[in-house]
mmCIF file of C-alpha atoms in Angstrom:
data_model
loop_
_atom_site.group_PDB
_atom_site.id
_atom_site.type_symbol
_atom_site.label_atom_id
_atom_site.label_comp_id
_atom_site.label_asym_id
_atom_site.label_seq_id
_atom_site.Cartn_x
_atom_site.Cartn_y
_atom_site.Cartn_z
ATOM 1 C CA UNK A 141 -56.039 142.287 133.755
ATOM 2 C CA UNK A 142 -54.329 138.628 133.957
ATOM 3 C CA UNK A 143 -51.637 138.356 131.890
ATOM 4 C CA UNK A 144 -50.813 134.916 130.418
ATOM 5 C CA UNK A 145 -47.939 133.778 128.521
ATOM 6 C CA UNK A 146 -46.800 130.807 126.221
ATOM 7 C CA UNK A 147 -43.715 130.603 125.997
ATOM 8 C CA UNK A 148 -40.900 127.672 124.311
ATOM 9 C CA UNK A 149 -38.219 128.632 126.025
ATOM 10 C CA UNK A 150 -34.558 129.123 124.367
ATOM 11 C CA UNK A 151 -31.273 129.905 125.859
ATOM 12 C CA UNK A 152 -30.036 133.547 125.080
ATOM 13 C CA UNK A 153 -26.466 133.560 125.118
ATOM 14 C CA UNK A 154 -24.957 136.702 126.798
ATOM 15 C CA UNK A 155 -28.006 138.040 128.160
ATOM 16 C CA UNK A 156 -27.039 138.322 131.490
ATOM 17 C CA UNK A 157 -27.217 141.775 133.609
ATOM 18 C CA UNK A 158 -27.577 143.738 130.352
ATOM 19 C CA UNK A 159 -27.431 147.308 130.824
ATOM 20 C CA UNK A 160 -28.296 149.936 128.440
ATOM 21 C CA UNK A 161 -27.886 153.715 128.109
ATOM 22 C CA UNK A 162 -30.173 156.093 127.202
ATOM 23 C CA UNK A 163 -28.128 157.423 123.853
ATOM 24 C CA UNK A 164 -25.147 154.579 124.235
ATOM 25 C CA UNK A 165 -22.097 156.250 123.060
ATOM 26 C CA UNK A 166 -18.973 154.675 121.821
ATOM 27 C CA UNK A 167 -15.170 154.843 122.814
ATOM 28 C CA UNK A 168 -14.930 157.433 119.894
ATOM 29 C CA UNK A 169 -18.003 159.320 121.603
ATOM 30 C CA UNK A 170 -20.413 159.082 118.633
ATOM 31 C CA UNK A 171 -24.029 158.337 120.372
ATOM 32 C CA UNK A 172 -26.092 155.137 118.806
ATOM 33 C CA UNK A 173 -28.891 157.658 118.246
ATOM 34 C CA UNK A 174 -27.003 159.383 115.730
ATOM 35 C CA UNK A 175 -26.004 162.552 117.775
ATOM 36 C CA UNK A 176 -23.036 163.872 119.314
ATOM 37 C CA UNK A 177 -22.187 164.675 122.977
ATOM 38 C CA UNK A 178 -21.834 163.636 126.444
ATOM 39 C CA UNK A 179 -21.925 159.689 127.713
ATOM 40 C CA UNK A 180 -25.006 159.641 129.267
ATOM 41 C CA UNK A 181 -24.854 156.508 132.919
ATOM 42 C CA UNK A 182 -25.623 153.326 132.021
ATOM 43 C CA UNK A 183 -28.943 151.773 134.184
ATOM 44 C CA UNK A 184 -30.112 148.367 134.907
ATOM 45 C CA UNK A 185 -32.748 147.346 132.680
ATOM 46 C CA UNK A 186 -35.765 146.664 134.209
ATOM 47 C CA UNK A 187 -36.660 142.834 134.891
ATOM 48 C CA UNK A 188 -40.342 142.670 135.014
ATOM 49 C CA UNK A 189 -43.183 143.274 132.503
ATOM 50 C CA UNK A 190 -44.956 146.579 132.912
ATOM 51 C CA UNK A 191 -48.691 146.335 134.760
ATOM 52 C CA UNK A 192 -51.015 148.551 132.099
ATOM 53 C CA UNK A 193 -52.331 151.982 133.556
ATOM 54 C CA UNK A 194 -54.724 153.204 131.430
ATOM 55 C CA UNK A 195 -58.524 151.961 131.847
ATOM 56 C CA UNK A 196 -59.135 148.378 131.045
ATOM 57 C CA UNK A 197 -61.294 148.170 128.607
ATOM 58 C CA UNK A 198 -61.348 151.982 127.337
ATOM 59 C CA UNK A 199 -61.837 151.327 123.946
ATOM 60 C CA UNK A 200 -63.044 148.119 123.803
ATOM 61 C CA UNK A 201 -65.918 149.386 121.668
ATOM 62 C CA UNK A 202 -63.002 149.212 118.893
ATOM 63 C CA UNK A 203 -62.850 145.405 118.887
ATOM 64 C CA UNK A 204 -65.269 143.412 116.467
ATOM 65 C CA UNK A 205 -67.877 141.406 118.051
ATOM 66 C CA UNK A 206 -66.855 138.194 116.604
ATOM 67 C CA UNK A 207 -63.305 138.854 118.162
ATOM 68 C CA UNK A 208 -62.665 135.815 121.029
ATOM 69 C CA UNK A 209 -61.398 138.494 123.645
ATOM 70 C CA UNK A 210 -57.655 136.488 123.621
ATOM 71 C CA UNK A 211 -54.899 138.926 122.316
ATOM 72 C CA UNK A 212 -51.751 136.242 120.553
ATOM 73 C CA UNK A 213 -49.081 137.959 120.171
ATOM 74 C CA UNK A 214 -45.766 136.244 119.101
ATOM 75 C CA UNK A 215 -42.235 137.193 118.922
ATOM 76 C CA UNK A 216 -38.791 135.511 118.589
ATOM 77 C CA UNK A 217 -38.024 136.896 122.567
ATOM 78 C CA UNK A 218 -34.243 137.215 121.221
ATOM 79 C CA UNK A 219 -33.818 140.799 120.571
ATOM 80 C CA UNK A 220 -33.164 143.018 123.771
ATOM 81 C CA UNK A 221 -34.248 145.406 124.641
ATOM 82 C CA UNK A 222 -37.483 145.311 122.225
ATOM 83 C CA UNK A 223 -38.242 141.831 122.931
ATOM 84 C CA UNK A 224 -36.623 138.858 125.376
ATOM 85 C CA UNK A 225 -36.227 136.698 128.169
ATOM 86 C CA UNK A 226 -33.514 137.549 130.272
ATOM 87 C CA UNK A 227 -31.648 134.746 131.779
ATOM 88 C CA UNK A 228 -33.129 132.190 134.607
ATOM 89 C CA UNK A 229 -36.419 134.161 133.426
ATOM 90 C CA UNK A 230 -39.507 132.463 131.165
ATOM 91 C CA UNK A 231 -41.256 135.540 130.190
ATOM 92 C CA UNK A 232 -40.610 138.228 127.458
ATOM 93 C CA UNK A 233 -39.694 141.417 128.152
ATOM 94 C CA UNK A 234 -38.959 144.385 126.631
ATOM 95 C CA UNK A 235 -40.135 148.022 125.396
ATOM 96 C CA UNK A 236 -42.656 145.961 122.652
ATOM 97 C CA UNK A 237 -43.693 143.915 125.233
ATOM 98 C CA UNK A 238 -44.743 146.748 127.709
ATOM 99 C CA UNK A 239 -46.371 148.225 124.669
ATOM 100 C CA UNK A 240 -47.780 145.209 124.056
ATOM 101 C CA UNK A 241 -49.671 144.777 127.156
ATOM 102 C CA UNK A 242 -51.012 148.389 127.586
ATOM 103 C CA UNK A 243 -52.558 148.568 124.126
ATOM 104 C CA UNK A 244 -54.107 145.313 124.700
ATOM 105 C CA UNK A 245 -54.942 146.453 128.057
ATOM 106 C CA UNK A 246 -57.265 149.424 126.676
ATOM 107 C CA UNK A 247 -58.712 146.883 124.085
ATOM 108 C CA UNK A 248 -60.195 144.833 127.257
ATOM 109 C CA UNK A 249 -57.920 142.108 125.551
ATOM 110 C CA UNK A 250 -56.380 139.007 127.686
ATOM 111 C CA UNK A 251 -53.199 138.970 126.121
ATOM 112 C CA UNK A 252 -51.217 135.805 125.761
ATOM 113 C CA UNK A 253 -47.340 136.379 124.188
ATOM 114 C CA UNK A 254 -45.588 133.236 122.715
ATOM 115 C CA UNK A 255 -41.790 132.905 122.234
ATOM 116 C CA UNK A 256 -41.813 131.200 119.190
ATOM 117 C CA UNK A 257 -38.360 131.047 116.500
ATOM 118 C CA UNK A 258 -37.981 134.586 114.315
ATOM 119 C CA UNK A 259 -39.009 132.608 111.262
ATOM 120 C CA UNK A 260 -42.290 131.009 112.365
ATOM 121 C CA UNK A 261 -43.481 134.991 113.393
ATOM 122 C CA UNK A 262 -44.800 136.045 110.430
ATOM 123 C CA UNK A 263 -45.990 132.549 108.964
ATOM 124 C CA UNK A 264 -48.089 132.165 111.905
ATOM 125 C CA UNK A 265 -49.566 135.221 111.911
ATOM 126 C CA UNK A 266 -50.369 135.160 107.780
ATOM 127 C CA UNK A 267 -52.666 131.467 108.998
ATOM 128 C CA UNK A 268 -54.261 133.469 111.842
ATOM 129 C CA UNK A 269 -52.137 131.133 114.472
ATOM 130 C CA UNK A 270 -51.280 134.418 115.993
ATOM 131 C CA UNK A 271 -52.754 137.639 116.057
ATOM 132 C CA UNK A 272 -50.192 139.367 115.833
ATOM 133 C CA UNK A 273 -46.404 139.817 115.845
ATOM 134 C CA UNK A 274 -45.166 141.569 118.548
ATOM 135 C CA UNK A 275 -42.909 143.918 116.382
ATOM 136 C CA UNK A 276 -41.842 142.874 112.647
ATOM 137 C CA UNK A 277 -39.844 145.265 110.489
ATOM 138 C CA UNK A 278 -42.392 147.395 108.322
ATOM 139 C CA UNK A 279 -41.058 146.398 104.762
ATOM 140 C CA UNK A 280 -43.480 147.213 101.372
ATOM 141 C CA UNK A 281 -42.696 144.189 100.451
ATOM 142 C CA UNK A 282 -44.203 142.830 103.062
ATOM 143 C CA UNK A 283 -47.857 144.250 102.798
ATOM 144 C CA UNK A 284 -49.815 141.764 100.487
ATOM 145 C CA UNK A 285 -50.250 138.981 103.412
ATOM 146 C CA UNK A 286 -49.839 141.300 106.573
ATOM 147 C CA UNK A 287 -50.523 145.443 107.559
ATOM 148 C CA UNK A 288 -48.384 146.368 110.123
ATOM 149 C CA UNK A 289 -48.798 149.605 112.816
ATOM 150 C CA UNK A 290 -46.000 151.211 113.107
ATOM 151 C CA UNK A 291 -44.605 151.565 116.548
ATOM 152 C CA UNK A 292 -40.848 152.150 116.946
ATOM 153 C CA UNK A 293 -38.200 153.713 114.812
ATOM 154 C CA UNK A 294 -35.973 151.213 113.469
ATOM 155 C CA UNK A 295 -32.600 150.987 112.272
ATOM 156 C CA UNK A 296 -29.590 149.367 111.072
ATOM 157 C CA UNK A 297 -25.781 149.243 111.748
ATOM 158 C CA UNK A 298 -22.593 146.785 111.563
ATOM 159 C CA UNK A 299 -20.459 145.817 114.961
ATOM 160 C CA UNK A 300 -17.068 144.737 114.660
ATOM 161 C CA UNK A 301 -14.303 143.733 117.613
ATOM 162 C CA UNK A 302 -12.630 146.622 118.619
ATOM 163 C CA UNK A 303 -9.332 144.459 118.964
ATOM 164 C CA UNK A 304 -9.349 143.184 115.343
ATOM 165 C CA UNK A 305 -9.918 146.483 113.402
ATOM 166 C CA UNK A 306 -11.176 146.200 109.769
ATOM 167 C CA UNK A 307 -10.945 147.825 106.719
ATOM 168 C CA UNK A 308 -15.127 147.726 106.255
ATOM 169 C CA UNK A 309 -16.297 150.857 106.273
ATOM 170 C CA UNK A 310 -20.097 150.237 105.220
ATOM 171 C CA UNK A 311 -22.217 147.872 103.840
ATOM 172 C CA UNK A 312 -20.931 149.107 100.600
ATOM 173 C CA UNK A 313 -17.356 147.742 101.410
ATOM 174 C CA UNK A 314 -18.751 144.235 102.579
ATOM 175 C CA UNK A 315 -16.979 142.917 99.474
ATOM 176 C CA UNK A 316 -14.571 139.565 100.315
ATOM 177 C CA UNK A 317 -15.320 140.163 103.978
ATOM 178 C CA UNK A 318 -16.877 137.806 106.392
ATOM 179 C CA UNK A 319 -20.512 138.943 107.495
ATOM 180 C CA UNK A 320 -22.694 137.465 110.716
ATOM 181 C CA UNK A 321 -26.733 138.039 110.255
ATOM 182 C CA UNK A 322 -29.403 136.724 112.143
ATOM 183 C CA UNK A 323 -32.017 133.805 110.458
ATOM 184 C CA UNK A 324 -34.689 135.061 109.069
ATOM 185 C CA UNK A 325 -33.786 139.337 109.552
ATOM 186 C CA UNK A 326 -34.060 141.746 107.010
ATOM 187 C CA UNK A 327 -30.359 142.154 107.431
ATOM 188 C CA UNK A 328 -29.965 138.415 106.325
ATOM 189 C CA UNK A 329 -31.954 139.097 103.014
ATOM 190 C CA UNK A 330 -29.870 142.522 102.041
ATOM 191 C CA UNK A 331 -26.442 140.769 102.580
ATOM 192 C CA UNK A 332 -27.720 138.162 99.991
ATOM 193 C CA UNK A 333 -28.087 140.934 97.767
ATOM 194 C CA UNK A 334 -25.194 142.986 98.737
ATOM 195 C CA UNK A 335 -23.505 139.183 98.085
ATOM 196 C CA UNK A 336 -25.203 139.345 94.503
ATOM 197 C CA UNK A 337 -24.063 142.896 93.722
ATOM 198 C CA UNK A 338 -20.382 141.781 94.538
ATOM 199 C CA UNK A 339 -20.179 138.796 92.486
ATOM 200 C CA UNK A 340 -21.594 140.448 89.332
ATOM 201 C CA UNK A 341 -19.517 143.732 89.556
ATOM 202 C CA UNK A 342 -16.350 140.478 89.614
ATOM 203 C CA UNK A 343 -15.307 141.141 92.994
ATOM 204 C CA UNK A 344 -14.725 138.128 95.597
ATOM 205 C CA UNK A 345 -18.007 137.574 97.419
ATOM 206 C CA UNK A 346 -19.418 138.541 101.174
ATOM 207 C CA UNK A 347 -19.220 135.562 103.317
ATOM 208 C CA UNK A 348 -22.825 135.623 105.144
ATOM 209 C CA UNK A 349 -22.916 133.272 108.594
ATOM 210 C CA UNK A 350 -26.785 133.308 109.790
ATOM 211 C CA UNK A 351 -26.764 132.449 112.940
ATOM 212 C CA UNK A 352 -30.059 132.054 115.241
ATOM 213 C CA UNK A 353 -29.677 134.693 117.346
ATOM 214 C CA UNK A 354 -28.624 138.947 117.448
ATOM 215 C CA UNK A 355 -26.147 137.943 120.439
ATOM 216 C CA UNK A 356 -24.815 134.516 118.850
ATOM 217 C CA UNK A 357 -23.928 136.612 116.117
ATOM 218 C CA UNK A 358 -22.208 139.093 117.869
ATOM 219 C CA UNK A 359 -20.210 136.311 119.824
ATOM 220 C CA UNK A 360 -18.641 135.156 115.994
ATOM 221 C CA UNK A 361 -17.584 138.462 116.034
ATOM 222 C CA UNK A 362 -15.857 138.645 119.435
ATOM 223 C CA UNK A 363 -14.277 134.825 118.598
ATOM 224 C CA UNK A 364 -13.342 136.071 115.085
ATOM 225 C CA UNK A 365 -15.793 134.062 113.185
ATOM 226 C CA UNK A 366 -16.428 136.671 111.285
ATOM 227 C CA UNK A 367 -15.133 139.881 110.501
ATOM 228 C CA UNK A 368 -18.715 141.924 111.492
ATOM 229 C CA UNK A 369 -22.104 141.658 112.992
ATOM 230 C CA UNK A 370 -24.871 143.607 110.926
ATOM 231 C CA UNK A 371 -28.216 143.674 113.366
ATOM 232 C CA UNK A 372 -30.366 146.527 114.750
ATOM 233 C CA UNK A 373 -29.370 149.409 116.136
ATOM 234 C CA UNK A 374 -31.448 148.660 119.837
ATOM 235 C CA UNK A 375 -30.242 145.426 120.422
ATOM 236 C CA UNK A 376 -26.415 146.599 119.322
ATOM 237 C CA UNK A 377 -26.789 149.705 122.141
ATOM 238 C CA UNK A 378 -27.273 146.948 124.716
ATOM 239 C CA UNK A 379 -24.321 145.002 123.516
ATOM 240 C CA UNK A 380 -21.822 148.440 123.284
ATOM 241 C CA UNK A 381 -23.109 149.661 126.864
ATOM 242 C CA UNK A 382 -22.812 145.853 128.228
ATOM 243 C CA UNK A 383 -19.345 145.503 126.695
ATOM 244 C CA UNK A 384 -17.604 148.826 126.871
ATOM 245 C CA UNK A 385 -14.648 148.369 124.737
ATOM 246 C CA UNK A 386 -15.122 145.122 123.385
ATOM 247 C CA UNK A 387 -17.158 145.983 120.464
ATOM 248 C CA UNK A 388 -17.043 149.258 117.978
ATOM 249 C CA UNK A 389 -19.606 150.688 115.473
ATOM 250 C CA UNK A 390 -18.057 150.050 111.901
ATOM 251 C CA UNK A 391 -19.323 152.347 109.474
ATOM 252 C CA UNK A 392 -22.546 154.940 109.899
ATOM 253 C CA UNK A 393 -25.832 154.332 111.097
ATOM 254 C CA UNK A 394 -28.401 153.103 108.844
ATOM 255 C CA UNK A 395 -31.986 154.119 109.933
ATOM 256 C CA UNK A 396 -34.798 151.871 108.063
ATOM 257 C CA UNK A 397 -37.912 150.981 108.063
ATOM 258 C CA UNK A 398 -39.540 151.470 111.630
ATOM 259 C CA UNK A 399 -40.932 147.912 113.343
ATOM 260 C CA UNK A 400 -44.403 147.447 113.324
ATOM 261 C CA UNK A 401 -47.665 145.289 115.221
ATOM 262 C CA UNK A 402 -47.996 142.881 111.864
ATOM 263 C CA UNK A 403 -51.318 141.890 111.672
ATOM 264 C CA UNK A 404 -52.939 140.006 108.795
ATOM 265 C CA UNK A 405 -54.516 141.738 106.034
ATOM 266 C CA UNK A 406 -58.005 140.042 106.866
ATOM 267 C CA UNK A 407 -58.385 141.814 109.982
ATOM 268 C CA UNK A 408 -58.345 145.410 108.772
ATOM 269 C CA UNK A 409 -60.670 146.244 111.845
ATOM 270 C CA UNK A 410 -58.221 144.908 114.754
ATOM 271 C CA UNK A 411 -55.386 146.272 112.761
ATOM 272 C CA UNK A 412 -57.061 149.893 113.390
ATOM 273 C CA UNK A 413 -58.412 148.946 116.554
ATOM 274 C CA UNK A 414 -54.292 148.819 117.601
ATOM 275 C CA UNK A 415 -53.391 151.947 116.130
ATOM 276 C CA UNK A 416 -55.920 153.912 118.178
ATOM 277 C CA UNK A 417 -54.801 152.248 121.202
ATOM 278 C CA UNK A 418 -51.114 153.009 120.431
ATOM 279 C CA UNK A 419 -52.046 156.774 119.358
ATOM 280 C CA UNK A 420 -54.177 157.236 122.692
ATOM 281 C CA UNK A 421 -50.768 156.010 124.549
ATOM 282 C CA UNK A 422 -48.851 158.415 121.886
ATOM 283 C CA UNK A 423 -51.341 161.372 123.098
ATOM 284 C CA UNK A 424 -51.624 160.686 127.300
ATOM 285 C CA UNK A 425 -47.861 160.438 127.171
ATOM 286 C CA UNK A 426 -47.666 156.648 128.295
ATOM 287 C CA UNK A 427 -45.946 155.387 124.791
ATOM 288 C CA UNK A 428 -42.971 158.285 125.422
ATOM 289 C CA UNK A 429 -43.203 156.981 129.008
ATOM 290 C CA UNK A 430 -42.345 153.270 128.225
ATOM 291 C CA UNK A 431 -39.473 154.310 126.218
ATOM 292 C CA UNK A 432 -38.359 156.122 128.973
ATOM 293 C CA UNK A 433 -38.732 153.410 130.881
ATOM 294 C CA UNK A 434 -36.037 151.765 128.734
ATOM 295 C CA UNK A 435 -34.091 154.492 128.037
ATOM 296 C CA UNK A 436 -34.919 154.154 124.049
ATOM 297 C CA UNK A 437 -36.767 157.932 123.845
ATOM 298 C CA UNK A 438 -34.424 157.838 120.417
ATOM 299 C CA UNK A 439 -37.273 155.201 118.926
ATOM 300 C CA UNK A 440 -39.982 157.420 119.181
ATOM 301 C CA UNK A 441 -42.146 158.178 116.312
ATOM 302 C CA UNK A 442 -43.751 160.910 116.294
ATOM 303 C CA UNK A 443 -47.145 159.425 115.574
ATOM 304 C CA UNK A 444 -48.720 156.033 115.205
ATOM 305 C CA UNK A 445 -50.009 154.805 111.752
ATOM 306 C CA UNK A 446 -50.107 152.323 109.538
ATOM 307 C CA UNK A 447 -48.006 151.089 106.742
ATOM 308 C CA UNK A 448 -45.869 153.956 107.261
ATOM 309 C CA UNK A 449 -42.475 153.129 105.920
ATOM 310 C CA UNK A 450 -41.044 153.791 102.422
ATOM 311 C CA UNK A 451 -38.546 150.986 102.342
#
């Protein structure tokens, strides 16, 4: 199967060499997974999309007739390691993209993955100019223009500087502090209401600084921009295990709604057609294998369906 890829290419500060560990664990030994025990070796991540195994074409009988055979997927290619373009690269990577091309792979789908900005994702998929999105955070609120199959855990947490210690202790203590989000993330829209909930309760408000990307936020917090970074828990293992040190977990982690293939609401067909490619990979053992792959076993759900999350 050919692979092709569309791609506007963006600059991903600090993205560089990243390595990640399988559970990432902190100076204070606390894993990223939520666990306790031993720091697990860091490993190179790999640099190369993942050729599809399965049979080409398996379940191809899946696909409606009037489909053109051309997979779109899109994604912002700015969150590692789900989704990105390492440096002096032009192609996305990632776990979602490896899933990505195996489930399209089984479809008999030629599968074409655009780099596109995080908030033209899920607009372009809701007009049909994509498919789908590569991996969009399952949210209820979410589910009148677009059904999404659920494919990875997902999860929240804040990062501060580990040489400029704060007194935040949760998102519940964001009060008067300054907060860095990504455009467009679900993070973004809960510090606007965290914000809300400060200023009406009389206390001094959250100062929010959206920024375009996971790592450009994180970089406000190492300059001392801002206080703390509030992003997802995969991308923020890369960025401890890159940076031993540098960076701390502030608070606990928050596990949320679980990302998922959003596909529009139209296409009800295609949108099972995915999640019985995903649950074949789920049952042969190639889905736990790609996470593997990345060392992100911690993401796996234990089954693949659709509209799944209760957030």
């Amino acid at each position: 199967m050919t692979i092709k890829r569309s791609l506007k290419i963006s600059s991903l500060a600090a993205a560089a060499a990243l390595m990640l560990a399988g559970c990432t664990a902190t100076d204070s030994g606390k894993l990223a997974d939520g666990g306790e025990g031993e720091e697990t070796s860091a490993f190179a991540l790999p640099t190369e999309l993942r050729e599809p195994t399965g049979e080409f074409g398996s379940l191809k009988d899946l696909v409606p007739a009037d489909e053109d055979g051309v997979w779109i997927a899109a994604g912002s290619g700015q969150v590692a390691p789900l989704q990105y373009v390492p440096e002096g690269n032009s192609e996305i990577i990632g776990i979602v993209a490896d899933l990505t091309a195996e489930y399209a792979h089984r479809l008999g789908l030629e599968l074409k993955i655009e780099q596109v900005s995080g908030g033209g994702v899920m607009p372009g998929v809701e007009s049909g100019r994509y498919d789908a999105a590569l991996a969009s955070g399952d949210f209820i609120e979410r589910r009148g223009t677009a059904s999404f199959v659920d494919i990875l855990k997902g999860g929240t947490a804040l990062i501060g500087n580990a040489a400029a210690p704060t007194d935040i202790t949760g998102v519940d203590t964001l009060c008067g502090h300054s907060l860095a989000v990504t455009i467009s993330s679900i993070q973004q829209t809960r510090a606007e209401e965290e914000n809300k909930t400060c200023v009406d309760a009389g206390k001094d408000p959250i100062d929010v600084q959206p920024y375009d990307t996971v790592q450009a936020a994180v970089l406000a917090v190492q300059s001392q921009q801002a206080e703390v970074a509030w992003s997802d828990i995969s991308p923020i293992n890369v960025i401890l295990a890159e940076t031993p040190g540098v960076f701390e977990l502030v608070g606990e982690l928050m596990w949320y709604a679980p990302y998922g293939v959003a596909i529009s609401v139209d296409r009800p067909e295609m949108v099972e057609a995915v999640r019985a490619s995903l649950q074949s990979m789920h049952e042969d053992g190639t889905y736990h294998e790609i996470l593997e792959r990345w060392g992100s076993e911690s993401l796996e759900l234990d089954e693949i369906v659709v509209n799944g999350s209760e957030f």
